[in-house]
């Protein structure tokens, strides 16, 4: 358990993966997945979890309430709910977070000329909305955060007035968002310094926490966030892997490791257990079906890889030659406990617990079965293999509309690639379909489509190995979009057979799409259908 301590040099980590991060195309999460990520964020040591936008939907409200109840314990993080500066939003946000030991209402209003025009109000009307919204939030909750949305394109004089109005009505945190990723680090630092020094009631020593929330449209989110820290900002709003709408948000791992690595420069600290960073990154990647680019700082596959002969020689002689931080700092450690086909269930459970996974009961039985199957194929099962197995089990949920049972593929140069797929629907009915396609994956997906009546377009298909070697597990992530909709849904699958991984990922994405949009029918019960390519 992370012990959170605070002083003037502590940077509060406000994680918005479950709110702003989920606005990434294809990043839809179920309530159960949100809860698992929230639990991991708590283990990571984040100070504030923005659990969602409760007024967005009844399901979002329920997810926030569950996180507040089960994760927002006295020793855990603050749980925040986002709301517009509207009475209905604010009251719904309070319903979402009120069961947390440390609840927060985070309310916002657009303050730039374009946002005021969108709201069809002038600056004075905007100030009145801020006052009424923050006053209501304060009457419900002691901890209130206010954000002037699109602050990066808002006149500084008006920003000062907006922030002063919020503080006057009880806001305890002022968050300054660069909503569209427009500002440059030097000008952002100057703006933040001016706001901190000139906003009545919110200067140094006032007890008001200043915060930044930056987007990455010009690739400057982390730079702008760190610039704020040099001018007195003490809360940063971030997401795991930098996910978020458009080009994403400030990356949590980049900011935290910059502070951690350059202690003498910043003279700051966080409450983050950095050894949990890699596990958290992988969980978010797998649940959201959003791959991390190999050259991504801190958590990318190449972040600690050295291919150049000069680099390899230097690292072997002294790691500090080309590494400014150790892989172990972010959780890239290798187990001293070697697992193989002779290992038992107890050894597996112990290792999973060391990796941060509490797996028991039927879930342990399923993971152990998968582990033994993999161990028959590989001499040694690595930590990365185990994490992929756990993630794959989590991706295939019992409440899913469809579940893959068996798949058989015939392909090569001697005929048309053919796949036969057997699936179960929620009623436990077995459905079998055969299909031909341009390749084994295409044939498999055609067979699945013949069972699951949910027309969609495949937008993205990514495959990579978990470890090196021909016997490595293969991970697949996909993104799909339903017909006549701009929404996207992601899926993840892992297996030693890459075709099986591909189908698992596709079925996971389809299940998410069906749950969210109420789609999906099936071929008649017990019918064996055969579908194929058509010629134009």
Coordinates of C-alpha atoms in Angstrom, one line a residue:
X1 CA 0.0 0.0 0.0
X2 CA 1.3 3.4 -1.0
X3 CA 1.6 5.9 1.9
X4 CA 0.8 9.3 0.5
X5 CA 2.5 12.3 2.2
X6 CA 2.3 15.9 1.3
X7 CA 4.4 19.1 1.7
X8 CA 5.2 22.2 -0.4
X9 CA 7.5 20.1 -2.7
X10 CA 5.0 17.4 -3.4
X11 CA 3.4 17.2 -6.8
X12 CA -0.1 15.9 -6.7
X13 CA -0.7 13.4 -9.5
X14 CA -4.3 13.8 -10.8
X15 CA -5.0 10.9 -13.2
X16 CA -7.7 11.3 -15.7
X17 CA -7.2 8.0 -17.7
X18 CA -10.8 6.9 -16.8
X19 CA -12.3 10.2 -17.9
X20 CA -10.3 12.1 -20.5
X21 CA -8.3 9.0 -21.5
X22 CA -11.5 7.1 -22.2
X23 CA -12.4 9.8 -24.8
X24 CA -9.7 8.3 -27.1
X25 CA -11.3 6.7 -30.1
X26 CA -11.7 3.0 -29.4
X27 CA -11.0 3.3 -25.7
X28 CA -14.4 2.3 -24.4
X29 CA -14.2 0.4 -21.0
X30 CA -16.7 -1.7 -19.2
X31 CA -17.5 -0.8 -15.5
X32 CA -15.6 -3.9 -14.4
X33 CA -12.5 -2.8 -16.4
X34 CA -12.7 0.8 -15.0
X35 CA -12.8 -0.6 -11.5
X36 CA -9.7 -2.8 -12.1
X37 CA -7.8 0.1 -13.6
X38 CA -8.8 2.3 -10.7
X39 CA -7.5 -0.3 -8.2
X40 CA -4.2 -0.4 -10.1
X41 CA -4.0 3.4 -10.1
X42 CA -4.4 3.3 -6.3
X43 CA -1.6 0.8 -6.0
X44 CA 0.5 3.0 -8.3
X45 CA 0.0 5.8 -5.8
X46 CA -1.9 8.5 -7.7
X47 CA -3.4 11.1 -5.4
X48 CA -6.6 11.8 -7.3
X49 CA -8.5 9.6 -9.7
X50 CA -10.9 11.4 -12.0
X51 CA -13.3 8.4 -12.2
X52 CA -15.5 9.8 -15.0
X53 CA -18.2 12.3 -16.1
X54 CA -21.2 11.0 -14.1
X55 CA -23.7 13.1 -16.1
X56 CA -22.6 11.6 -19.4
X57 CA -24.6 8.4 -18.9
X58 CA -26.2 6.2 -16.3
X59 CA -23.5 3.6 -16.8
X60 CA -20.8 6.3 -16.2
X61 CA -22.5 7.3 -13.0
X62 CA -22.6 3.7 -11.8
X63 CA -18.9 3.2 -12.6
X64 CA -17.9 6.4 -10.7
X65 CA -20.1 5.3 -7.7
X66 CA -18.5 1.9 -7.7
X67 CA -15.0 3.3 -7.8
X68 CA -15.8 5.8 -5.1
X69 CA -17.2 3.1 -2.9
X70 CA -14.5 0.4 -3.5
X71 CA -11.3 2.4 -4.2
X72 CA -12.0 5.7 -2.5
X73 CA -11.1 4.4 1.0
X74 CA -9.5 6.5 3.8
X75 CA -6.0 5.3 2.9
X76 CA -6.7 5.5 -0.9
X77 CA -6.8 8.4 -3.4
X78 CA -9.3 11.2 -3.7
X79 CA -12.0 10.3 -6.2
X80 CA -13.2 13.1 -8.5
X81 CA -16.2 13.4 -10.8
X82 CA -16.2 15.9 -13.7
X83 CA -19.2 18.2 -14.3
X84 CA -20.1 21.2 -16.4
X85 CA -21.0 24.4 -14.4
X86 CA -24.6 23.3 -14.6
X87 CA -26.8 22.4 -11.6
X88 CA -27.9 19.0 -13.0
X89 CA -24.3 18.0 -13.8
X90 CA -22.9 19.1 -10.4
X91 CA -25.6 17.3 -8.5
X92 CA -25.0 14.1 -10.5
X93 CA -21.3 14.4 -10.0
X94 CA -21.9 14.5 -6.2
X95 CA -24.1 11.4 -6.5
X96 CA -21.2 9.7 -8.2
X97 CA -18.4 10.6 -5.7
X98 CA -20.2 11.1 -2.3
X99 CA -19.4 7.6 -1.0
X100 CA -15.6 8.2 -1.3
X101 CA -13.7 9.0 1.8
X102 CA -12.2 11.9 0.0
X103 CA -14.6 13.1 -2.7
X104 CA -14.0 15.9 -5.2
X105 CA -16.3 17.8 -7.6
X106 CA -14.4 19.1 -10.7
X107 CA -16.4 21.6 -12.5
X108 CA -15.5 23.6 -15.6
X109 CA -16.6 26.3 -18.0
X110 CA -15.2 27.4 -21.3
X111 CA -13.6 30.9 -21.1
X112 CA -12.0 31.5 -24.5
X113 CA -13.9 33.7 -27.1
X114 CA -14.7 30.6 -29.2
X115 CA -16.1 28.7 -26.2
X116 CA -18.1 31.6 -24.9
X117 CA -19.5 32.0 -28.4
X118 CA -20.4 28.3 -28.5
X119 CA -22.3 28.7 -25.1
X120 CA -23.9 31.9 -26.5
X121 CA -22.9 33.9 -23.4
X122 CA -20.6 36.9 -22.8
X123 CA -17.8 37.2 -20.3
X124 CA -19.9 38.6 -17.5
X125 CA -22.5 35.8 -17.9
X126 CA -19.6 33.4 -17.9
X127 CA -18.4 34.7 -14.5
X128 CA -22.0 34.3 -13.1
X129 CA -22.1 30.7 -14.2
X130 CA -18.7 30.1 -12.6
X131 CA -19.9 31.6 -9.3
X132 CA -23.2 29.7 -9.2
X133 CA -21.6 26.4 -10.2
X134 CA -18.7 26.6 -7.7
X135 CA -21.1 27.8 -5.0
X136 CA -23.4 24.8 -5.5
X137 CA -20.5 22.4 -5.7
X138 CA -19.0 23.8 -2.4
X139 CA -22.4 23.4 -0.7
X140 CA -22.2 19.7 -1.5
X141 CA -18.5 18.9 -1.2
X142 CA -15.6 20.5 0.6
X143 CA -13.1 19.7 -2.1
X144 CA -13.9 21.6 -5.3
X145 CA -11.8 22.1 -8.4
X146 CA -12.5 24.6 -11.1
X147 CA -11.1 24.6 -14.7
X148 CA -11.5 27.5 -17.2
X149 CA -11.6 25.3 -20.3
X150 CA -9.4 26.4 -23.2
X151 CA -7.4 28.7 -20.9
X152 CA -4.5 28.5 -23.4
X153 CA -6.5 30.7 -25.8
X154 CA -8.2 32.9 -23.1
X155 CA -7.2 36.5 -22.4
X156 CA -5.1 36.5 -19.2
X157 CA -7.1 39.4 -17.6
X158 CA -10.3 37.4 -18.0
X159 CA -8.6 34.2 -16.7
X160 CA -7.6 36.1 -13.6
X161 CA -11.2 37.2 -13.1
X162 CA -12.6 33.7 -13.7
X163 CA -10.1 32.1 -11.3
X164 CA -10.8 34.8 -8.6
X165 CA -14.5 34.2 -8.9
X166 CA -14.0 30.5 -8.4
X167 CA -11.8 31.0 -5.3
X168 CA -14.2 33.5 -3.9
X169 CA -17.0 30.9 -4.0
X170 CA -14.9 28.1 -2.4
X171 CA -12.7 26.4 -5.1
X172 CA -9.7 24.8 -3.5
X173 CA -7.9 23.7 -6.7
X174 CA -7.6 25.9 -9.8
X175 CA -6.8 23.8 -12.9
X176 CA -5.5 25.7 -16.0
X177 CA -6.1 23.6 -19.1
X178 CA -4.4 23.9 -22.5
X179 CA -7.5 22.2 -24.0
X180 CA -6.3 22.2 -27.6
X181 CA -2.6 21.8 -27.1
X182 CA -1.9 25.3 -28.4
X183 CA 0.6 27.0 -26.1
X184 CA 4.4 27.0 -26.0
X185 CA 6.4 26.1 -22.8
X186 CA 7.9 29.5 -22.3
X187 CA 4.6 31.5 -22.7
X188 CA 2.7 28.9 -20.7
X189 CA 5.2 29.2 -17.8
X190 CA 4.8 33.0 -17.9
X191 CA 1.0 32.8 -18.0
X192 CA 0.9 30.4 -15.0
X193 CA 3.3 32.6 -13.0
X194 CA 1.1 35.6 -13.7
X195 CA -2.1 33.8 -12.6
X196 CA -0.5 32.5 -9.4
X197 CA 0.8 35.9 -8.4
X198 CA -2.1 38.1 -9.5
X199 CA -5.3 36.1 -8.8
X200 CA -6.8 37.5 -5.6
X201 CA -7.1 35.0 -2.8
X202 CA -5.0 32.4 -4.7
X203 CA -1.4 33.5 -4.3
X204 CA 1.4 31.7 -2.6
X205 CA 0.5 30.7 1.0
X206 CA -3.3 30.9 0.3
X207 CA -3.8 27.2 0.4
X208 CA -5.1 27.1 -3.1
X209 CA -3.5 24.4 -5.3
X210 CA -2.7 25.4 -8.9
X211 CA -2.9 22.7 -11.5
X212 CA -2.3 22.2 -15.2
X213 CA -4.0 20.0 -17.8
X214 CA -2.2 19.9 -21.2
X215 CA -3.0 18.3 -24.5
X216 CA -0.4 17.0 -26.9
X217 CA -1.6 18.4 -30.3
X218 CA 1.8 19.9 -31.0
X219 CA 3.8 17.3 -29.0
X220 CA 4.3 19.7 -26.1
X221 CA 2.0 18.3 -23.4
X222 CA 4.8 17.0 -21.1
X223 CA 7.0 20.1 -21.8
X224 CA 4.2 22.5 -20.9
X225 CA 3.3 20.5 -17.8
X226 CA 6.9 20.5 -16.5
X227 CA 7.2 24.2 -17.3
X228 CA 4.3 24.8 -14.9
X229 CA 6.1 23.0 -12.1
X230 CA 9.0 25.5 -12.3
X231 CA 6.5 28.4 -11.7
X232 CA 4.6 27.0 -8.7
X233 CA 2.1 24.5 -10.1
X234 CA 1.7 21.6 -7.7
X235 CA -0.9 19.4 -9.4
X236 CA -0.6 17.8 -12.8
X237 CA -3.5 16.2 -14.7
X238 CA -2.2 13.2 -16.7
X239 CA -3.1 9.9 -18.2
X240 CA -1.4 6.5 -18.5
X241 CA 0.5 6.2 -21.8
X242 CA -0.6 9.7 -22.6
X243 CA -3.9 8.6 -24.0
X244 CA -6.7 11.0 -24.7
X245 CA -8.8 12.5 -27.4
X246 CA -7.0 13.7 -30.6
X247 CA -3.2 13.5 -29.9
X248 CA -3.7 12.7 -26.2
X249 CA -2.9 14.1 -22.8
X250 CA 0.2 14.7 -20.8
X251 CA 1.8 11.3 -20.1
X252 CA 1.9 10.4 -16.4
X253 CA 5.0 8.2 -16.7
X254 CA 7.0 11.0 -18.5
X255 CA 6.2 13.6 -15.9
X256 CA 6.8 11.3 -12.9
X257 CA 10.1 10.0 -14.2
X258 CA 11.3 13.5 -15.2
X259 CA 10.8 14.5 -11.6
X260 CA 12.3 11.3 -10.3
X261 CA 15.3 11.4 -12.6
X262 CA 16.0 15.1 -12.3
X263 CA 15.6 15.5 -8.5
X264 CA 18.4 18.1 -8.3
X265 CA 16.7 20.3 -11.0
X266 CA 13.1 20.2 -9.8
X267 CA 13.6 19.6 -6.1
X268 CA 10.2 18.0 -6.1
X269 CA 8.7 14.6 -5.3
X270 CA 5.6 12.5 -6.0
X271 CA 3.7 9.7 -4.2
X272 CA 4.0 7.4 -7.1
X273 CA 5.5 3.9 -6.7
X274 CA 7.4 4.0 -10.0
X275 CA 7.9 0.2 -10.0
X276 CA 4.2 -0.1 -10.8
X277 CA 4.4 2.1 -13.9
X278 CA 5.0 -0.7 -16.4
X279 CA 2.2 -2.9 -15.1
X280 CA -0.2 0.0 -15.1
X281 CA 0.8 0.9 -18.7
X282 CA 0.2 -2.7 -19.9
X283 CA -3.2 -2.9 -18.1
X284 CA -4.4 0.3 -19.7
X285 CA -3.0 -0.8 -23.1
X286 CA -4.7 -4.2 -23.0
X287 CA -8.1 -3.1 -21.6
X288 CA -8.4 -0.2 -24.0
X289 CA -7.0 -2.1 -27.0
X290 CA -4.6 0.8 -27.7
X291 CA -1.0 -0.2 -28.5
X292 CA 1.9 1.8 -27.2
X293 CA 4.4 2.9 -29.9
X294 CA 7.7 1.1 -29.5
X295 CA 9.7 4.3 -29.1
X296 CA 7.4 5.8 -26.5
X297 CA 9.3 7.2 -23.6
X298 CA 9.5 5.2 -20.4
X299 CA 7.0 2.4 -21.4
X300 CA 7.7 1.7 -25.0
X301 CA 9.2 -1.6 -26.0
X302 CA 12.4 0.1 -27.1
X303 CA 12.7 2.5 -24.1
X304 CA 15.5 0.4 -22.6
X305 CA 16.7 -1.4 -25.7
X306 CA 20.2 -0.9 -27.2
X307 CA 21.0 -2.1 -30.7
X308 CA 24.0 0.1 -31.6
X309 CA 27.3 -1.7 -30.9
X310 CA 28.7 1.4 -29.2
X311 CA 25.6 1.7 -27.0
X312 CA 25.7 -2.0 -26.1
X313 CA 29.4 -1.9 -25.2
X314 CA 28.8 1.1 -23.1
X315 CA 25.8 -0.3 -21.2
X316 CA 27.6 -3.6 -20.6
X317 CA 30.6 -1.7 -19.0
X318 CA 28.5 0.8 -17.1
X319 CA 24.7 1.1 -17.5
X320 CA 24.8 4.8 -16.8
X321 CA 26.8 5.4 -20.0
X322 CA 23.5 5.3 -22.0
X323 CA 20.8 4.8 -19.4
X324 CA 19.6 7.7 -17.3
X325 CA 17.3 5.4 -15.3
X326 CA 17.2 1.7 -14.6
X327 CA 14.6 -0.6 -16.1
X328 CA 13.8 -1.8 -12.5
X329 CA 12.8 1.8 -11.6
X330 CA 9.6 1.5 -13.7
X331 CA 9.0 -2.2 -12.9
X332 CA 10.9 -3.9 -15.7
X333 CA 12.3 -6.7 -13.5
X334 CA 12.8 -10.3 -14.2
X335 CA 11.7 -13.0 -11.7
X336 CA 14.3 -15.0 -9.8
X337 CA 11.6 -17.7 -9.7
X338 CA 11.9 -19.6 -13.0
X339 CA 8.5 -21.0 -14.0
X340 CA 8.2 -24.0 -16.4
X341 CA 6.1 -27.0 -17.2
X342 CA 6.9 -28.6 -13.8
X343 CA 5.9 -25.6 -11.8
X344 CA 2.8 -25.9 -9.6
X345 CA -0.2 -23.8 -9.0
X346 CA 1.2 -22.3 -5.7
X347 CA 4.4 -21.1 -7.5
X348 CA 2.2 -19.5 -10.2
X349 CA 0.0 -17.8 -7.6
X350 CA 3.0 -16.5 -5.7
X351 CA 4.6 -15.1 -8.8
X352 CA 1.4 -13.4 -9.9
X353 CA 1.1 -11.8 -6.5
X354 CA 4.6 -10.5 -6.8
X355 CA 3.6 -9.0 -10.1
X356 CA 0.6 -7.3 -8.4
X357 CA -2.1 -9.7 -9.5
X358 CA -4.4 -11.3 -6.9
X359 CA -5.7 -14.3 -8.8
X360 CA -7.7 -17.0 -6.9
X361 CA -10.6 -19.4 -7.3
X362 CA -11.9 -20.2 -10.8
X363 CA -9.7 -17.4 -12.3
X364 CA -6.6 -19.0 -11.0
X365 CA -7.7 -22.4 -12.4
X366 CA -8.2 -20.8 -15.8
X367 CA -4.8 -19.0 -15.8
X368 CA -3.0 -22.1 -14.5
X369 CA -4.5 -24.2 -17.3
X370 CA -3.3 -21.6 -19.8
X371 CA 0.1 -21.4 -18.1
X372 CA 0.5 -25.2 -18.4
X373 CA -0.4 -25.2 -22.0
X374 CA 2.1 -22.4 -22.7
X375 CA 4.8 -24.2 -20.6
X376 CA 4.5 -27.3 -22.8
X377 CA 5.5 -25.1 -25.7
X378 CA 8.1 -22.9 -24.0
X379 CA 11.0 -24.0 -21.8
X380 CA 10.6 -20.9 -19.6
X381 CA 7.5 -18.8 -19.0
X382 CA 8.5 -15.1 -18.4
X383 CA 6.8 -12.4 -16.4
X384 CA 5.7 -10.7 -19.6
X385 CA 4.1 -14.0 -20.7
X386 CA 2.2 -14.2 -17.4
X387 CA 1.0 -10.7 -17.6
X388 CA -0.3 -11.4 -21.2
X389 CA -2.1 -14.5 -20.0
X390 CA -3.8 -12.6 -17.1
X391 CA -4.7 -9.7 -19.5
X392 CA -6.2 -12.2 -22.0
X393 CA -8.3 -13.9 -19.4
X394 CA -9.6 -10.5 -18.3
X395 CA -10.4 -9.6 -21.9
X396 CA -12.6 -12.6 -22.3
X397 CA -15.3 -11.9 -19.7
X398 CA -18.1 -14.4 -18.7
X399 CA -20.8 -11.8 -19.3
X400 CA -19.7 -11.3 -22.9
X401 CA -22.4 -11.7 -25.6
X402 CA -20.2 -14.2 -27.5
X403 CA -17.3 -16.4 -26.6
X404 CA -14.8 -18.2 -28.8
X405 CA -14.7 -21.9 -28.2
X406 CA -12.7 -23.4 -31.1
X407 CA -11.2 -22.4 -34.3
X408 CA -9.6 -24.4 -37.1
X409 CA -7.9 -22.8 -40.1
X410 CA -6.6 -24.3 -43.4
X411 CA -4.4 -22.1 -45.5
X412 CA -1.4 -22.1 -47.8
X413 CA -0.8 -22.2 -51.5
X414 CA -2.9 -25.2 -52.3
X415 CA -6.4 -23.7 -52.0
X416 CA -8.6 -21.0 -50.5
X417 CA -7.9 -20.1 -46.9
X418 CA -10.7 -21.5 -44.9
X419 CA -11.7 -21.0 -41.2
X420 CA -14.2 -22.9 -39.1
X421 CA -15.3 -21.1 -35.9
X422 CA -17.3 -22.3 -33.0
X423 CA -18.7 -19.8 -30.6
X424 CA -21.1 -19.7 -27.6
X425 CA -23.8 -17.0 -27.2
X426 CA -25.0 -15.7 -23.8
X427 CA -27.6 -18.5 -23.7
X428 CA -24.9 -21.1 -24.0
X429 CA -25.9 -22.1 -27.5
X430 CA -23.1 -23.4 -29.8
X431 CA -22.8 -21.7 -33.2
X432 CA -20.5 -23.1 -35.9
X433 CA -19.6 -21.3 -39.2
X434 CA -17.1 -21.9 -41.9
X435 CA -15.8 -19.2 -44.2
X436 CA -13.2 -18.6 -46.9
X437 CA -11.2 -15.4 -47.2
X438 CA -8.1 -13.8 -48.7
X439 CA -6.0 -15.1 -45.8
X440 CA -6.4 -17.0 -42.5
X441 CA -7.3 -13.9 -40.5
X442 CA -9.7 -12.6 -43.1
X443 CA -11.4 -16.1 -43.3
X444 CA -11.7 -16.2 -39.5
X445 CA -13.2 -12.7 -39.2
X446 CA -15.7 -13.6 -42.0
X447 CA -16.8 -16.6 -40.0
X448 CA -17.2 -14.6 -36.8
X449 CA -19.2 -12.0 -38.8
X450 CA -21.5 -14.7 -40.0
X451 CA -22.3 -15.6 -36.4
X452 CA -22.3 -12.1 -34.9
X453 CA -24.6 -9.8 -36.8
X454 CA -22.9 -6.5 -36.0
X455 CA -21.7 -4.8 -39.3
X456 CA -18.5 -2.9 -38.8
X457 CA -15.3 -1.8 -40.4
X458 CA -11.9 -2.9 -39.2
X459 CA -9.8 0.3 -38.7
X460 CA -6.7 -1.1 -37.1
X461 CA -5.0 -4.4 -36.7
X462 CA -1.7 -4.6 -34.7
X463 CA 0.3 -7.7 -33.8
X464 CA 3.5 -8.2 -31.9
X465 CA 5.3 -10.8 -29.8
X466 CA 5.3 -10.7 -26.0
X467 CA 8.9 -11.9 -25.8
X468 CA 11.7 -12.9 -28.3
X469 CA 11.8 -16.3 -30.0
X470 CA 9.7 -18.3 -32.3
X471 CA 7.8 -19.8 -29.4
X472 CA 6.7 -16.4 -28.1
X473 CA 3.1 -15.5 -27.2
X474 CA 1.5 -13.2 -29.8
X475 CA -0.6 -10.2 -28.8
X476 CA -3.1 -8.6 -31.1
X477 CA -5.1 -5.4 -30.6
X478 CA -7.8 -4.2 -33.0
X479 CA -10.1 -1.2 -33.5
X480 CA -13.4 -1.4 -35.2
X481 CA -16.2 1.1 -36.0
X482 CA -19.8 0.1 -36.4
X483 CA -21.7 0.9 -39.6
X484 CA -23.3 4.4 -39.6
X485 CA -21.3 5.5 -36.6
X486 CA -18.1 7.4 -35.9
X487 CA -17.5 5.6 -32.6
X488 CA -14.7 3.1 -32.3
X489 CA -14.1 0.0 -30.1
X490 CA -10.9 -1.8 -29.2
X491 CA -10.1 -5.4 -28.4
X492 CA -7.1 -7.4 -27.1
X493 CA -6.1 -11.1 -27.4
X494 CA -3.1 -13.2 -26.5
X495 CA -2.2 -16.7 -27.5
X496 CA 0.7 -18.8 -28.7
X497 CA -1.3 -19.1 -32.0
X498 CA -1.4 -15.7 -33.7
X499 CA -4.7 -16.5 -35.5
X500 CA -6.4 -17.4 -32.2
X501 CA -5.0 -14.1 -30.8
X502 CA -6.5 -12.3 -33.7
X503 CA -9.9 -13.8 -33.3
X504 CA -10.0 -13.2 -29.6
X505 CA -9.1 -9.6 -30.1
X506 CA -11.9 -9.2 -32.7
X507 CA -14.5 -10.9 -30.6
X508 CA -13.5 -8.7 -27.6
X509 CA -14.0 -5.6 -29.7
X510 CA -17.4 -6.9 -31.0
X511 CA -18.6 -7.6 -27.5
X512 CA -17.7 -4.1 -26.4
X513 CA -19.6 -2.7 -29.5
X514 CA -22.6 -4.8 -28.8
X515 CA -22.8 -3.9 -25.1
X516 CA -22.4 -0.2 -25.9
X517 CA -24.8 0.1 -28.9
X518 CA -27.2 -2.8 -28.4
X519 CA -26.2 -4.5 -31.7
X520 CA -25.8 -8.1 -32.6
X521 CA -27.8 -11.0 -33.8
X522 CA -26.9 -14.6 -34.6
X523 CA -27.4 -17.2 -37.3
X524 CA -30.2 -19.7 -36.5
X525 CA -29.5 -22.0 -33.5
X526 CA -27.4 -25.0 -34.4
X527 CA -27.1 -24.0 -38.1
X528 CA -23.7 -24.5 -39.8
X529 CA -23.3 -21.8 -42.3
X530 CA -20.7 -21.5 -45.0
X531 CA -19.7 -18.1 -46.4
X532 CA -17.2 -17.2 -49.0
X533 CA -15.7 -14.5 -51.2
X534 CA -17.8 -13.0 -53.9
X535 CA -16.5 -11.9 -57.3
X536 CA -17.3 -8.5 -58.7

